[in-house]
PDB file of C-alpha atoms in Angstrom:
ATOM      1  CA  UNK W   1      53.215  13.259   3.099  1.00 48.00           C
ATOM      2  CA  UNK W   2      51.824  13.834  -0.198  1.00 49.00           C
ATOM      3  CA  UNK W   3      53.775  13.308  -3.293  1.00 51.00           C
ATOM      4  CA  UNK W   4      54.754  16.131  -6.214  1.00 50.00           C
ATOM      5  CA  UNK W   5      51.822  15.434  -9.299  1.00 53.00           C
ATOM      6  CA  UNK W   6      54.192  13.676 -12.685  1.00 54.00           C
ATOM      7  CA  UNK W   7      55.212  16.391 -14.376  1.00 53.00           C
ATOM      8  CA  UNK W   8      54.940  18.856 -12.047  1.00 51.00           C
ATOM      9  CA  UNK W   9      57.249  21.491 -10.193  1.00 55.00           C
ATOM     10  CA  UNK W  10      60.157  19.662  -8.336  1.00 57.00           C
ATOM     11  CA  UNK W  11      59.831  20.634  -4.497  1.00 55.00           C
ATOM     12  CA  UNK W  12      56.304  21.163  -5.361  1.00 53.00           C
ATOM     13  CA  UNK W  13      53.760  18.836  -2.843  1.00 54.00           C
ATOM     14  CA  UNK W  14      50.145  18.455  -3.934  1.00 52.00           C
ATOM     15  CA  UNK W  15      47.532  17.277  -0.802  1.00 53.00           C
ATOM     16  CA  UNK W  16      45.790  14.712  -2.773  1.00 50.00           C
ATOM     17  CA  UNK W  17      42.727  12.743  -0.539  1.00 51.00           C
ATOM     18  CA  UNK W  18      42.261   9.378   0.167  1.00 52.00           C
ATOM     19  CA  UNK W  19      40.589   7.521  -2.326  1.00 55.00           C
ATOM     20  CA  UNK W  20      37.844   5.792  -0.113  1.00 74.00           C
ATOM     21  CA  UNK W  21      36.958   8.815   2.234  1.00 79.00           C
ATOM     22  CA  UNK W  22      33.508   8.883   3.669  1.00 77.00           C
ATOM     23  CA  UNK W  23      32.983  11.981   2.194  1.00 80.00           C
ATOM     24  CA  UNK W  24      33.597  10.670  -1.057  1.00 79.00           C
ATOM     25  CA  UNK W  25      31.287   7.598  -0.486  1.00 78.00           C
ATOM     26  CA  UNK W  26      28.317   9.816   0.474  1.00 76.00           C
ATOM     27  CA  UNK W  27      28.736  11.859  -2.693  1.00 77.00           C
ATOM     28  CA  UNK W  28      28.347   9.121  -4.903  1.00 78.00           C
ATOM     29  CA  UNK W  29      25.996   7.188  -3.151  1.00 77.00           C
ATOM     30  CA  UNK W  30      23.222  10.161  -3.132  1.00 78.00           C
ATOM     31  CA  UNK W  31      24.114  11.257  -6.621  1.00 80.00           C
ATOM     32  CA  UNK W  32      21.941   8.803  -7.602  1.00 80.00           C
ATOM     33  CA  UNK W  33      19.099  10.051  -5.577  1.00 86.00           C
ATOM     34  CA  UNK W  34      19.757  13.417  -6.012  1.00 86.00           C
ATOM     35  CA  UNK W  35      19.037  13.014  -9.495  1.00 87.00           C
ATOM     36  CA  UNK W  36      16.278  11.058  -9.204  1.00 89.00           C
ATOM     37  CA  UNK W  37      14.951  13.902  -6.837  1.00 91.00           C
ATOM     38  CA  UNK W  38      15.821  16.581  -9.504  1.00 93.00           C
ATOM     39  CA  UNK W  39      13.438  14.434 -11.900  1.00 93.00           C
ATOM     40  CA  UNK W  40      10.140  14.159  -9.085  1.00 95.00           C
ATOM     41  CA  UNK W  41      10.836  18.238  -8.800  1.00 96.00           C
ATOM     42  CA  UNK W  42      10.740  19.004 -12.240  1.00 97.00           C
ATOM     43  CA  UNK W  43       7.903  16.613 -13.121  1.00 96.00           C
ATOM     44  CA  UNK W  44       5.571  18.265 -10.422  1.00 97.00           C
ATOM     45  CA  UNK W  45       6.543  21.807 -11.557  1.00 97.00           C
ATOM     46  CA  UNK W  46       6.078  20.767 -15.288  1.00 97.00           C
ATOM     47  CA  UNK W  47       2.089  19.453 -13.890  1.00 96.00           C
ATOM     48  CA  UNK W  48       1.549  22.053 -11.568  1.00 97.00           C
ATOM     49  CA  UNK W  49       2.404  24.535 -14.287  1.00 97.00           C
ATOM     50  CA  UNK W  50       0.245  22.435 -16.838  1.00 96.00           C
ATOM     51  CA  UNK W  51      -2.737  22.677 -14.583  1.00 96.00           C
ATOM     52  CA  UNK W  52      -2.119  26.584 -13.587  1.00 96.00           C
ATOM     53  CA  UNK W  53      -1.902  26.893 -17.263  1.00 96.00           C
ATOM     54  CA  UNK W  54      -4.938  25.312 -17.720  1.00 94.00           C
ATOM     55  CA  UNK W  55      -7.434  26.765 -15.410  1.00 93.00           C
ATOM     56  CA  UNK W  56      -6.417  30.842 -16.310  1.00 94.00           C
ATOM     57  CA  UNK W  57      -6.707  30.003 -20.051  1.00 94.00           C
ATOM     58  CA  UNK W  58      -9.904  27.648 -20.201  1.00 91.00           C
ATOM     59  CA  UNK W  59     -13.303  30.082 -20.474  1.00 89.00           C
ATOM     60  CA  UNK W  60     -15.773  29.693 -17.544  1.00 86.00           C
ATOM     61  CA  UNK W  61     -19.081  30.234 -18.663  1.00 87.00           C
ATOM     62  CA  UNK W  62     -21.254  27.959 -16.075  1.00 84.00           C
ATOM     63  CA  UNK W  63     -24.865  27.488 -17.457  1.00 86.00           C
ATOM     64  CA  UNK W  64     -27.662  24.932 -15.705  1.00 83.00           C
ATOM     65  CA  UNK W  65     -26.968  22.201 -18.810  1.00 77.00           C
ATOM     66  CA  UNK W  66     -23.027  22.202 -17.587  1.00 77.00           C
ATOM     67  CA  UNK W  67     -23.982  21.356 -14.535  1.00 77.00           C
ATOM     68  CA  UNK W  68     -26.147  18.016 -15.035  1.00 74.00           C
ATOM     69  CA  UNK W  69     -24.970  14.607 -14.990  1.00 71.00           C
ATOM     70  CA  UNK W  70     -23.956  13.669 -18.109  1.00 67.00           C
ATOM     71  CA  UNK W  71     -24.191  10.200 -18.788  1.00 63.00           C
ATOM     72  CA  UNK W  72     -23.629   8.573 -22.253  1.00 68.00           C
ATOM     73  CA  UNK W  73     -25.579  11.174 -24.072  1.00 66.00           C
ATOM     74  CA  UNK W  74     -28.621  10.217 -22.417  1.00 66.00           C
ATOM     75  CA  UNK W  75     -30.308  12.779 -20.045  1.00 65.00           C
ATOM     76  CA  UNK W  76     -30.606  11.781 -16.609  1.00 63.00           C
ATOM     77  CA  UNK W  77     -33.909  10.470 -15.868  1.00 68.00           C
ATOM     78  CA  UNK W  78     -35.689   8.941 -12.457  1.00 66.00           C
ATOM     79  CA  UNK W  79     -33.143   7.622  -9.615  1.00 69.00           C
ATOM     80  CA  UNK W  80     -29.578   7.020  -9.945  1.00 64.00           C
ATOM     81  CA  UNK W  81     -29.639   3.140  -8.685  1.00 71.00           C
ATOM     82  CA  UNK W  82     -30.676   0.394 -11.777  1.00 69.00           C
ATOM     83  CA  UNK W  83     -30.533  -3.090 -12.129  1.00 71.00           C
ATOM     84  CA  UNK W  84     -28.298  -4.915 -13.224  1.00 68.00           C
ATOM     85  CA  UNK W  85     -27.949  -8.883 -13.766  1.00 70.00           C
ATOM     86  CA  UNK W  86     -25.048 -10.599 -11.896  1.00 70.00           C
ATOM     87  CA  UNK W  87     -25.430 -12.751 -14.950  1.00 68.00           C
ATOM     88  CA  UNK W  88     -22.432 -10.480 -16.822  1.00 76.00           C
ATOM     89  CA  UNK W  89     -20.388 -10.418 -14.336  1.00 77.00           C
ATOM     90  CA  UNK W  90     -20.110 -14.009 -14.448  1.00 75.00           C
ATOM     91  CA  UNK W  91     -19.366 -14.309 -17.563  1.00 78.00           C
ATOM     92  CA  UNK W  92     -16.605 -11.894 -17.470  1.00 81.00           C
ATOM     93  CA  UNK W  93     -15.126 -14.556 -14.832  1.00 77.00           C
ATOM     94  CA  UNK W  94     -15.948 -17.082 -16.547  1.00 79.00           C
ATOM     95  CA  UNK W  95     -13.551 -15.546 -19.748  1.00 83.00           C
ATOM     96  CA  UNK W  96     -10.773 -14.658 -17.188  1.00 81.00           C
ATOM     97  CA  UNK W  97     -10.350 -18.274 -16.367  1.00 76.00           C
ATOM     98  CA  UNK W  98     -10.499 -19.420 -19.408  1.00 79.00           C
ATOM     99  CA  UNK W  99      -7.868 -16.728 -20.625  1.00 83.00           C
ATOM    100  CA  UNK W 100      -5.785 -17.437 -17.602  1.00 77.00           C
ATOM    101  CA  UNK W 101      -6.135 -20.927 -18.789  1.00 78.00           C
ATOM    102  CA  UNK W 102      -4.938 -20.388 -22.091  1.00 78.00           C
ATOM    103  CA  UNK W 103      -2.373 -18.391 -21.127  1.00 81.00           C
ATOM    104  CA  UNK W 104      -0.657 -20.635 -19.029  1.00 78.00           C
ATOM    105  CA  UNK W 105      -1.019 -23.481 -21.242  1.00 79.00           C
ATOM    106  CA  UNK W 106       1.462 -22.799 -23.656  1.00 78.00           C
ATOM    107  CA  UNK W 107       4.614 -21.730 -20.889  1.00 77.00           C
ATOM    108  CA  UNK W 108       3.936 -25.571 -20.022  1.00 76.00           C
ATOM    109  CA  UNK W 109       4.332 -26.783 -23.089  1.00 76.00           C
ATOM    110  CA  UNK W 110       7.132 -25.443 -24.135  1.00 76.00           C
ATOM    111  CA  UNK W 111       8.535 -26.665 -20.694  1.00 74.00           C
ATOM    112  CA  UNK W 112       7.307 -30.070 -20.718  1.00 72.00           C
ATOM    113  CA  UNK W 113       8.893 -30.564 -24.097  1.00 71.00           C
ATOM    114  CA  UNK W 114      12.195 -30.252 -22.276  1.00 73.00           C
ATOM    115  CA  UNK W 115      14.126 -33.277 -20.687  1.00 76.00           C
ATOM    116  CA  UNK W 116      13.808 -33.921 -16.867  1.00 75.00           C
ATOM    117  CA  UNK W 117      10.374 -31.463 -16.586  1.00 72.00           C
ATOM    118  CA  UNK W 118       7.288 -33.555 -18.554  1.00 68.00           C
ATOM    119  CA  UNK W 119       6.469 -35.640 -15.482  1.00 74.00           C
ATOM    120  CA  UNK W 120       6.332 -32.343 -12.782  1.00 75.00           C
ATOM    121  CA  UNK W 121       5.046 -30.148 -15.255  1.00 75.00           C
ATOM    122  CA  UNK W 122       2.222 -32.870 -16.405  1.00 78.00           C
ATOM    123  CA  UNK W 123       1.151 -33.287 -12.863  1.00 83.00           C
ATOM    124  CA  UNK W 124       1.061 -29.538 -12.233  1.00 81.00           C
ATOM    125  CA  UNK W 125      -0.895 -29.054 -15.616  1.00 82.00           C
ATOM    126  CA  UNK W 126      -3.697 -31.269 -14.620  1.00 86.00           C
ATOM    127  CA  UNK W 127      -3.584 -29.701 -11.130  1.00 88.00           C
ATOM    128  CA  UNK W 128      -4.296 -25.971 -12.577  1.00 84.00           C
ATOM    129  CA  UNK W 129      -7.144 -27.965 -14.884  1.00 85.00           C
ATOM    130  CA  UNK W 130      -8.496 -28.996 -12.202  1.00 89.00           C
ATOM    131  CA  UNK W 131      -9.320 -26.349 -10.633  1.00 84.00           C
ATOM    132  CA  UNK W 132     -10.370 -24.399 -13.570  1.00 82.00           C
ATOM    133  CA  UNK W 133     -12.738 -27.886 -14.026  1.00 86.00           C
ATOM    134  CA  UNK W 134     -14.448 -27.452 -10.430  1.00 88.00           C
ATOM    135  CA  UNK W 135     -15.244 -23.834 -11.095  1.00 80.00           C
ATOM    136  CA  UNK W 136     -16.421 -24.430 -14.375  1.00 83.00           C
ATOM    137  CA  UNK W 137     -18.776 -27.289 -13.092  1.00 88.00           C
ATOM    138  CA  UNK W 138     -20.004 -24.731 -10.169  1.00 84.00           C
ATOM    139  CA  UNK W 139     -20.940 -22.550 -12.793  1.00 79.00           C
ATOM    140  CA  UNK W 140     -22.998 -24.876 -14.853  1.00 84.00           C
ATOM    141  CA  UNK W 141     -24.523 -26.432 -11.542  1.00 88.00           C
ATOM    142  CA  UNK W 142     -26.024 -22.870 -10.500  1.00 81.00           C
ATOM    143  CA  UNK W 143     -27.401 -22.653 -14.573  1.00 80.00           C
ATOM    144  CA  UNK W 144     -24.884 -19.631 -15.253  1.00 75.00           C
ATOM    145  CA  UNK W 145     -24.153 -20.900 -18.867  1.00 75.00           C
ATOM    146  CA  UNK W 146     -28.001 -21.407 -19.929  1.00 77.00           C
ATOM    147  CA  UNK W 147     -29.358 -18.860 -22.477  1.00 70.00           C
ATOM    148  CA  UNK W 148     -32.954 -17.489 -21.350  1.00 65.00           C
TER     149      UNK W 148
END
């Protein structure tokens, strides 16, 4: 049996619910996804009517020019396939390891500056540099980091 609200009529019994009901539980628990559903909704409307927008508003006037490949500013000339030297790409690797390298250098410094870590972190250190050593070396054995 319920009991009468403070303040309220004497006599007067209010049917107040559990506080834990399942019903209760499910309504809170999908709030949270309901309004992170409301968002997604209202994000693909707001693109869907950006693009709709877009396409009844933008003039359509194709001519043969709009419909070349455009490349740079350049006009398209001979076949699509060129050569390129694998050369570039190694260097490109060759600056992501040493920018890995440099970036986890200084995370270990300021570690092994701390009690208890300089003899792990040392060891793992020279671990990492070696590694970064053997592909280095590979790279100068195959003549990568010759100028011609």
């Amino acid at each position: 049996m319920a009991v009468a609200p403070a303040g309220g009529p004497p006599g007067h019994e209010a049917a107040v619910p559990a506080a834990d009901t399942p019903t209760q539980w499910a309504a809170a628990y999908f709030d949270g996804y309901s309004t992170v559903g409301l968002l997604a909704v209202v994000g693909v409307l707001f693109l869907a009517v950006a693009f709709v927008g877009g396409r009844l508003l933008r003039p359509v006037v194709p001519t043969p020019e709009k419909l070349l490949t455009y490349e740079c500013g350049v006009d398209p000339v001979g076949e699509g396939w060129a050569h390129t030297q694998v050369r570039y790409y190694v260097y490109a690797f060759l600056y992501v390891i040493f920018a890995v390298d440099s970036i986890f250098l200084f995370p270990w410094a300021t570690v092994f500056a701390e009690p208890g870590f300089g003899g792990t972190t040392l060891v793992e250190m020279f671990v990492f540099l070696g590694f970064l050593t053997v592909g280095l070396l590979y790279a100068w054995k195959k003549g990568v980091l010759e100028w011609t």
